[in-house]
Amino acid sequence: MTGPGIRFMRNLLVCTVPFFLVACAGDMQDLKKYVQEVKSRKAGHIEPLPEIKQVETYAFVGGVRSPFFLADGEAMEGEVVTDGGISPDTTRRKEELESYELDALRMVGILEQLETRWALIQTKENTIYRVKTGNYMGKNHGQITRITETQADLTEIIPDGQGGYRERQASLALTE
């Protein structure tokens, strides 16, 4: 629209907006009555907070094991306790799939070529990568140890919470 059409639309808008504003103003007596009713209600009673009981502290000394740490030789489920010699190789060049959390990756297929089995891994951006045994993926230094028809098995190196590292087994299952 040009010239007269734009001018007509602008004039129509200028005339109709005040009409709608006046129509919205209407009678507000019922709102005022409700506000007065709420303000006139008796205030409710709030129970005081219960007194906080002091808990005795307990020092784990004299051969009593702290429940917050594993006993020597005891492993958490799914983890392998190491002798403390395990640590990630920080000088190794990171691979592309190490920038993703393991749960953000999906195994979508396998490929066998010249007696080498490759896993096809899809990222959240729908990019598919081809990886084989020995490649790394996931943010926990996960190295692929085996690829089967149904999953890719990894060994991750994770902090143990005591300044060292331990190995943890993980896998990425083939999805439909």
Coordinates of N, CA and C in Angstrom, one line a residue:
M1 N 0.9 -1.2 0.0 CA 0.0 0.0 0.0 C 0.9 1.2 0.0
T2 N 0.4 2.2 -0.7 CA 1.2 3.5 -0.7 C 0.2 4.6 -0.4
G3 N 0.8 5.7 -0.1 CA 0.1 7.0 0.1 C -1.2 6.9 0.8
P4 N -2.3 7.0 0.0 CA -3.7 7.0 0.6 C -4.0 5.8 1.5
G5 N -3.5 4.6 1.1 CA -3.8 3.4 1.8 C -3.2 3.4 3.2
I6 N -2.0 3.8 3.3 CA -1.3 3.9 4.6 C -1.9 5.0 5.4
R7 N -2.3 6.1 4.9 CA -3.0 7.1 5.6 C -4.3 6.7 6.2
F8 N -5.1 5.9 5.3 CA -6.4 5.4 5.8 C -6.2 4.4 7.0
M9 N -5.2 3.5 6.9 CA -5.0 2.6 8.0 C -4.5 3.3 9.3
R10 N -3.7 4.3 9.1 CA -3.3 5.0 10.3 C -4.4 5.7 11.0
N11 N -5.3 6.4 10.2 CA -6.5 7.1 10.7 C -7.4 6.1 11.4
L12 N -7.6 4.9 10.8 CA -8.5 3.9 11.3 C -7.9 3.4 12.7
L13 N -6.7 3.2 12.8 CA -6.0 2.8 14.0 C -6.2 3.9 15.1
V14 N -5.9 5.1 14.7 CA -6.1 6.2 15.7 C -7.5 6.3 16.2
C15 N -8.5 6.1 15.4 CA -9.9 6.2 15.8 C -10.3 5.0 16.7
T16 N -9.8 3.8 16.4 CA -10.3 2.6 17.1 C -9.6 2.3 18.4
V17 N -8.4 2.7 18.6 CA -7.7 2.4 19.8 C -8.3 3.1 21.0
P18 N -8.7 4.4 21.0 CA -9.4 5.0 22.1 C -10.7 4.3 22.4
F19 N -11.4 3.8 21.4 CA -12.7 3.1 21.7 C -12.4 1.9 22.5
F20 N -11.4 1.1 22.1 CA -11.1 -0.1 22.9 C -10.6 0.2 24.3
L21 N -9.9 1.2 24.5 CA -9.4 1.6 25.8 C -10.6 2.0 26.7
V22 N -11.5 2.7 26.2 CA -12.7 3.1 27.0 C -13.5 1.9 27.3
A23 N -13.7 0.9 26.4 CA -14.4 -0.3 26.6 C -13.8 -1.2 27.7
C24 N -12.5 -1.2 27.8 CA -11.8 -2.0 28.8 C -11.9 -1.3 30.2
A25 N -12.1 -0.1 30.3 CA -12.1 0.6 31.6 C -13.3 0.1 32.4
G26 N -14.5 0.1 31.8 CA -15.7 -0.4 32.4 C -15.9 -0.2 33.9
D27 N -16.9 -0.9 34.5 CA -17.2 -0.8 35.9 C -16.3 -1.7 36.7
M28 N -15.6 -1.1 37.7 CA -14.6 -1.8 38.4 C -15.1 -2.0 39.9
Q29 N -16.4 -1.8 40.1 CA -16.9 -1.9 41.5 C -16.7 -3.3 42.1
D30 N -16.9 -4.3 41.3 CA -16.8 -5.7 41.8 C -15.3 -6.0 42.2
L31 N -14.3 -5.4 41.5 CA -12.9 -5.6 41.9 C -12.6 -4.9 43.2
K32 N -13.1 -3.6 43.3 CA -12.9 -2.9 44.5 C -13.5 -3.5 45.7
K33 N -14.7 -4.1 45.5 CA -15.4 -4.8 46.6 C -14.6 -6.0 47.1
Y34 N -14.1 -6.8 46.1 CA -13.3 -8.0 46.5 C -12.0 -7.6 47.2
V35 N -11.3 -6.5 46.8 CA -10.1 -6.1 47.5 C -10.5 -5.7 48.9
Q36 N -11.5 -5.0 49.1 CA -12.0 -4.6 50.5 C -12.2 -5.8 51.3
E37 N -12.9 -6.8 50.7 CA -13.2 -8.0 51.5 C -12.0 -8.7 51.9
V38 N -11.0 -8.8 51.0 CA -9.7 -9.5 51.4 C -9.0 -8.7 52.5
K39 N -9.0 -7.4 52.4 CA -8.3 -6.6 53.4 C -9.0 -6.7 54.7
S40 N -10.3 -6.9 54.8 CA -11.0 -6.9 56.0 C -10.9 -8.3 56.7
R41 N -10.4 -9.3 56.1 CA -10.3 -10.6 56.7 C -9.3 -10.6 57.9
K42 N -9.6 -11.4 58.9 CA -8.8 -11.5 60.0 C -7.5 -12.2 59.6
A43 N -6.4 -11.7 60.1 CA -5.1 -12.3 59.8 C -5.0 -13.7 60.4
G44 N -4.4 -14.6 59.7 CA -4.2 -16.0 60.1 C -3.1 -16.1 61.1
H45 N -3.0 -17.2 61.9 CA -2.0 -17.4 62.9 C -0.9 -18.3 62.3
I46 N 0.3 -17.9 62.4 CA 1.4 -18.7 61.9 C 2.2 -19.3 63.1
E47 N 2.3 -20.6 63.1 CA 3.0 -21.2 64.1 C 4.5 -20.8 64.1
P48 N 5.1 -20.6 65.3 CA 6.5 -20.3 65.4 C 7.4 -21.5 64.9
L49 N 8.5 -21.2 64.4 CA 9.5 -22.2 64.0 C 9.8 -23.1 65.1
P50 N 10.0 -24.4 64.9 CA 10.4 -25.3 66.0 C 11.8 -25.0 66.4
E51 N 12.1 -25.3 67.6 CA 13.5 -25.0 68.1 C 14.4 -26.0 67.5
I52 N 15.6 -25.6 67.0 CA 16.6 -26.4 66.4 C 17.4 -27.1 67.4
K53 N 17.4 -28.4 67.4 CA 18.2 -29.2 68.3 C 19.6 -29.3 67.9
Q54 N 20.5 -29.1 68.8 CA 21.9 -29.2 68.5 C 22.3 -30.7 68.4
V55 N 23.1 -31.0 67.3 CA 23.5 -32.4 67.1 C 24.9 -32.5 67.6
E56 N 25.2 -33.5 68.3 CA 26.6 -33.7 68.8 C 27.5 -34.1 67.7
T57 N 28.7 -33.5 67.6 CA 29.6 -33.9 66.6 C 30.4 -35.2 67.1
Y58 N 30.9 -35.9 66.1 CA 31.5 -37.2 66.4 C 32.8 -37.2 65.6
A59 N 33.9 -37.4 66.2 CA 35.2 -37.6 65.5 C 35.5 -39.0 65.3
F60 N 35.8 -39.4 64.1 CA 36.1 -40.8 63.7 C 37.6 -41.0 64.0
V61 N 37.9 -41.5 65.2 CA 39.3 -41.7 65.6 C 39.3 -43.1 66.2
G62 N 40.5 -43.6 66.4 CA 40.7 -44.8 67.2 C 40.3 -46.1 66.4
G63 N 40.5 -46.1 65.1 CA 40.2 -47.3 64.3 C 38.7 -47.4 63.8
V64 N 37.9 -46.4 64.1 CA 36.5 -46.4 63.6 C 36.5 -45.8 62.2
R65 N 36.0 -46.5 61.2 CA 36.0 -46.1 59.8 C 34.9 -45.0 59.6
S66 N 35.3 -43.9 58.9 CA 34.3 -42.9 58.6 C 33.4 -43.4 57.5
P67 N 32.1 -43.2 57.7 CA 31.1 -43.7 56.7 C 31.2 -42.9 55.4
F68 N 32.0 -41.9 55.3 CA 32.0 -41.0 54.1 C 33.2 -41.5 53.2
F69 N 34.0 -42.4 53.5 CA 35.1 -42.9 52.7 C 35.0 -44.4 52.6
L70 N 35.5 -44.9 51.5 CA 35.5 -46.4 51.3 C 36.6 -47.0 52.2
A71 N 36.3 -48.2 52.6 CA 37.3 -48.9 53.4 C 38.4 -49.4 52.4
D72 N 39.6 -49.7 52.8 CA 40.7 -50.1 52.0 C 40.3 -51.4 51.2
G73 N 40.5 -51.4 49.9 CA 40.2 -52.5 49.1 C 38.7 -52.6 48.7
E74 N 37.9 -51.7 49.2 CA 36.4 -51.7 48.9 C 36.1 -50.8 47.7
A75 N 35.4 -51.3 46.7 CA 35.1 -50.5 45.5 C 33.6 -50.2 45.5
M76 N 33.3 -49.0 44.9 CA 31.9 -48.7 44.7 C 31.4 -49.5 43.5
E77 N 30.1 -49.7 43.4 CA 29.6 -50.6 42.3 C 29.9 -50.0 40.9
G78 N 30.4 -50.8 40.1 CA 30.8 -50.4 38.7 C 32.1 -49.8 38.6
E79 N 32.9 -49.8 39.7 CA 34.2 -49.1 39.6 C 35.3 -50.1 40.0
V80 N 36.5 -49.9 39.4 CA 37.6 -50.7 39.7 C 38.6 -49.9 40.5
V81 N 39.0 -50.3 41.7 CA 40.0 -49.6 42.5 C 41.3 -49.9 41.9
T82 N 42.1 -48.8 41.7 CA 43.5 -49.0 41.2 C 44.5 -48.7 42.3
D83 N 45.7 -49.0 42.0 CA 46.8 -48.8 43.0 C 47.2 -47.4 43.1
G84 N 46.6 -46.5 42.4 CA 47.0 -45.1 42.5 C 47.9 -44.6 41.4
G85 N 48.3 -45.6 40.5 CA 49.1 -45.2 39.4 C 48.4 -44.8 38.2
I86 N 47.1 -44.8 38.2 CA 46.2 -44.4 37.1 C 46.1 -42.9 37.1
S87 N 46.3 -42.3 35.9 CA 46.0 -40.9 35.7 C 45.8 -40.6 34.2
P88 N 45.0 -39.6 33.9 CA 44.7 -39.4 32.5 C 46.0 -38.8 31.8
D89 N 46.1 -39.1 30.5 CA 47.2 -38.5 29.8 C 46.9 -37.1 29.3
T90 N 47.4 -36.1 30.0 CA 47.0 -34.7 29.7 C 47.8 -34.2 28.5
T91 N 48.8 -34.9 28.1 CA 49.6 -34.4 26.9 C 49.0 -34.9 25.6
R92 N 48.1 -35.9 25.7 CA 47.5 -36.4 24.5 C 46.6 -35.4 23.8
R93 N 46.6 -35.4 22.5 CA 45.7 -34.5 21.8 C 44.2 -35.0 21.9
K94 N 43.3 -34.1 22.4 CA 41.9 -34.5 22.6 C 41.3 -34.9 21.2
E95 N 40.4 -35.9 21.2 CA 39.6 -36.2 20.0 C 38.3 -35.5 20.1
E96 N 37.6 -35.4 18.9 CA 36.4 -34.6 18.8 C 35.3 -35.0 19.8
L97 N 35.1 -36.3 19.9 CA 34.0 -36.8 20.8 C 34.3 -36.6 22.3
E98 N 35.5 -36.1 22.7 CA 35.8 -35.9 24.1 C 35.2 -34.6 24.6
S99 N 34.6 -33.8 23.7 CA 34.0 -32.5 24.1 C 32.6 -32.7 24.5
Y100 N 32.1 -34.0 24.4 CA 30.7 -34.3 24.8 C 30.6 -35.1 26.0
E101 N 29.6 -35.0 26.8 CA 29.3 -35.9 27.9 C 28.9 -37.2 27.2
L102 N 29.1 -38.3 27.9 CA 28.8 -39.6 27.3 C 27.4 -39.8 27.1
D103 N 26.5 -39.2 28.0 CA 25.1 -39.4 27.8 C 24.5 -38.5 26.7
A104 N 25.3 -37.7 26.1 CA 24.9 -36.8 24.9 C 25.2 -37.5 23.6
L105 N 25.9 -38.7 23.7 CA 26.2 -39.4 22.5 C 25.4 -40.6 22.3
R106 N 25.1 -41.0 21.1 CA 24.3 -42.2 20.8 C 25.0 -43.1 19.8
M107 N 25.1 -44.4 20.0 CA 25.6 -45.3 19.1 C 24.5 -45.7 18.1
V108 N 24.7 -45.4 16.8 CA 23.6 -45.6 15.8 C 23.9 -46.7 14.9
G109 N 25.0 -47.3 14.9 CA 25.3 -48.4 14.0 C 26.8 -48.9 14.1
I110 N 27.1 -50.0 13.4 CA 28.4 -50.4 13.3 C 28.8 -50.6 11.9
L111 N 30.1 -50.7 11.6 CA 30.6 -50.8 10.2 C 31.8 -51.7 10.3
E112 N 32.0 -52.7 9.5 CA 33.2 -53.5 9.5 C 33.8 -53.3 8.1
Q113 N 35.1 -53.0 8.2 CA 35.9 -52.7 7.0 C 37.3 -53.3 7.2
L114 N 37.8 -54.2 6.4 CA 39.1 -54.8 6.4 C 39.4 -55.3 7.8
E115 N 38.5 -56.1 8.3 CA 38.6 -56.8 9.7 C 38.7 -55.8 10.8
T116 N 38.3 -54.5 10.6 CA 38.2 -53.6 11.7 C 36.8 -53.2 11.9
R117 N 36.3 -53.2 13.1 CA 34.9 -52.9 13.5 C 34.9 -51.5 13.9
W118 N 34.0 -50.7 13.3 CA 33.9 -49.3 13.7 C 32.5 -49.1 14.3
A119 N 32.4 -48.2 15.3 CA 31.1 -47.8 15.8 C 30.7 -46.5 15.2
L120 N 29.4 -46.3 14.9 CA 29.0 -45.0 14.4 C 28.3 -44.3 15.5
I121 N 28.9 -43.1 15.9 CA 28.4 -42.4 17.1 C 27.8 -41.1 16.6
Q122 N 26.6 -40.8 17.1 CA 25.9 -39.5 16.7 C 25.9 -38.6 17.9
T123 N 26.2 -37.3 17.6 CA 26.2 -36.2 18.6 C 24.8 -35.6 18.6
K124 N 24.6 -34.7 19.5 CA 23.3 -34.0 19.6 C 23.0 -33.1 18.5
E125 N 24.1 -32.7 17.7 CA 23.9 -31.9 16.5 C 23.7 -32.8 15.3
N126 N 23.4 -34.1 15.5 CA 23.2 -35.1 14.4 C 24.4 -35.3 13.5
T127 N 25.6 -35.0 14.0 CA 26.8 -35.4 13.2 C 27.2 -36.8 13.6
I128 N 27.6 -37.6 12.6 CA 27.9 -39.0 12.9 C 29.4 -39.1 12.7
Y129 N 30.1 -39.7 13.8 CA 31.5 -40.0 13.8 C 31.7 -41.5 13.7
R130 N 32.8 -41.9 13.1 CA 33.2 -43.3 13.0 C 34.4 -43.5 14.0
V131 N 34.3 -44.4 15.0 CA 35.3 -44.6 16.0 C 35.6 -46.1 16.0
K132 N 36.8 -46.4 16.5 CA 37.2 -47.8 16.6 C 37.8 -48.0 18.0
T133 N 38.2 -49.3 18.3 CA 38.8 -49.6 19.6 C 40.1 -48.8 19.7
G134 N 40.3 -48.1 20.8 CA 41.4 -47.3 21.1 C 41.1 -45.8 21.0
N135 N 40.0 -45.4 20.3 CA 39.6 -44.0 20.3 C 39.1 -43.6 21.6
Y136 N 39.0 -42.3 21.8 CA 38.5 -41.7 23.1 C 37.2 -41.0 22.8
M137 N 36.3 -41.0 23.8 CA 35.1 -40.2 23.8 C 34.5 -40.0 25.2
G138 N 33.8 -38.9 25.3 CA 33.2 -38.6 26.7 C 34.2 -37.7 27.4
K139 N 33.7 -36.9 28.4 CA 34.6 -36.0 29.1 C 35.4 -36.6 30.2
N140 N 35.2 -37.9 30.4 CA 36.0 -38.6 31.5 C 37.1 -39.5 30.9
H141 N 37.8 -39.0 29.9 CA 38.9 -39.7 29.3 C 38.5 -41.2 29.0
G142 N 37.3 -41.4 28.4 CA 36.9 -42.7 28.1 C 37.5 -43.3 26.8
Q143 N 38.2 -44.4 27.0 CA 38.8 -45.0 25.8 C 38.0 -46.3 25.5
I144 N 37.7 -46.4 24.2 CA 37.0 -47.6 23.7 C 37.8 -48.8 23.8
T145 N 37.3 -49.8 24.5 CA 38.1 -51.1 24.7 C 37.5 -52.2 23.8
R146 N 36.2 -52.1 23.4 CA 35.6 -53.2 22.6 C 34.4 -52.7 22.0
I147 N 34.2 -53.1 20.7 CA 32.9 -52.8 20.0 C 32.3 -54.1 19.6
T148 N 31.0 -54.3 20.0 CA 30.3 -55.5 19.7 C 29.1 -55.1 18.8
E149 N 28.3 -56.0 18.4 CA 27.1 -55.7 17.5 C 26.1 -54.8 18.2
T150 N 26.2 -54.8 19.6 CA 25.1 -54.1 20.3 C 25.6 -52.9 21.1
Q151 N 26.9 -52.8 21.4 CA 27.4 -51.7 22.2 C 28.9 -51.5 22.0
A152 N 29.3 -50.3 22.5 CA 30.8 -49.9 22.6 C 31.1 -49.8 24.0
D153 N 32.1 -50.6 24.5 CA 32.6 -50.6 25.9 C 33.7 -49.6 26.0
L154 N 33.7 -48.9 27.1 CA 34.8 -47.9 27.4 C 35.4 -48.1 28.8
T155 N 36.6 -47.7 29.0 CA 37.2 -47.5 30.3 C 37.4 -46.1 30.5
E156 N 36.7 -45.5 31.5 CA 36.9 -44.1 31.9 C 37.8 -43.9 33.0
I157 N 38.5 -42.8 33.1 CA 39.4 -42.5 34.2 C 38.8 -41.3 34.9
I158 N 38.3 -41.5 36.1 CA 37.6 -40.5 36.9 C 38.3 -40.2 38.2
P159 N 38.2 -38.9 38.7 CA 38.7 -38.6 40.0 C 38.1 -39.5 41.1
D160 N 38.9 -39.9 42.1 CA 38.4 -40.7 43.2 C 38.0 -39.9 44.4
G161 N 38.1 -38.6 44.3 CA 37.7 -37.7 45.5 C 38.8 -37.6 46.5
Q162 N 39.9 -38.3 46.3 CA 41.0 -38.2 47.3 C 42.3 -37.8 46.7
G163 N 42.2 -37.1 45.6 CA 43.4 -36.6 44.9 C 43.9 -37.6 43.8
G164 N 43.4 -38.7 43.7 CA 43.9 -39.7 42.7 C 42.8 -40.0 41.7
Y165 N 43.0 -41.0 40.9 CA 42.1 -41.4 39.9 C 41.8 -42.9 40.0
R166 N 40.7 -43.3 39.4 CA 40.3 -44.7 39.3 C 39.6 -45.0 38.0
E167 N 39.6 -46.2 37.6 CA 39.0 -46.6 36.3 C 37.5 -47.0 36.6
R168 N 36.7 -46.7 35.6 CA 35.3 -47.0 35.7 C 34.9 -47.6 34.3
Q169 N 34.1 -48.7 34.3 CA 33.7 -49.2 33.1 C 32.3 -48.6 32.7
A170 N 32.2 -48.3 31.4 CA 31.0 -47.7 30.9 C 30.7 -48.3 29.5
S171 N 29.5 -48.1 29.0 CA 29.2 -48.6 27.6 C 28.2 -47.7 27.0
L172 N 28.2 -47.7 25.7 CA 27.2 -46.9 24.9 C 26.5 -48.0 24.0
A173 N 25.2 -48.2 24.3 CA 24.4 -49.2 23.6 C 23.9 -48.7 22.3
L174 N 23.7 -49.6 21.4 CA 23.2 -49.3 20.1 C 21.7 -49.0 20.2
T175 N 21.3 -47.8 19.6 CA 19.9 -47.4 19.7 C 19.2 -47.7 18.3
E176 N 18.0 -47.9 18.4 CA 17.2 -48.2 17.2 C 17.0 -46.9 16.4

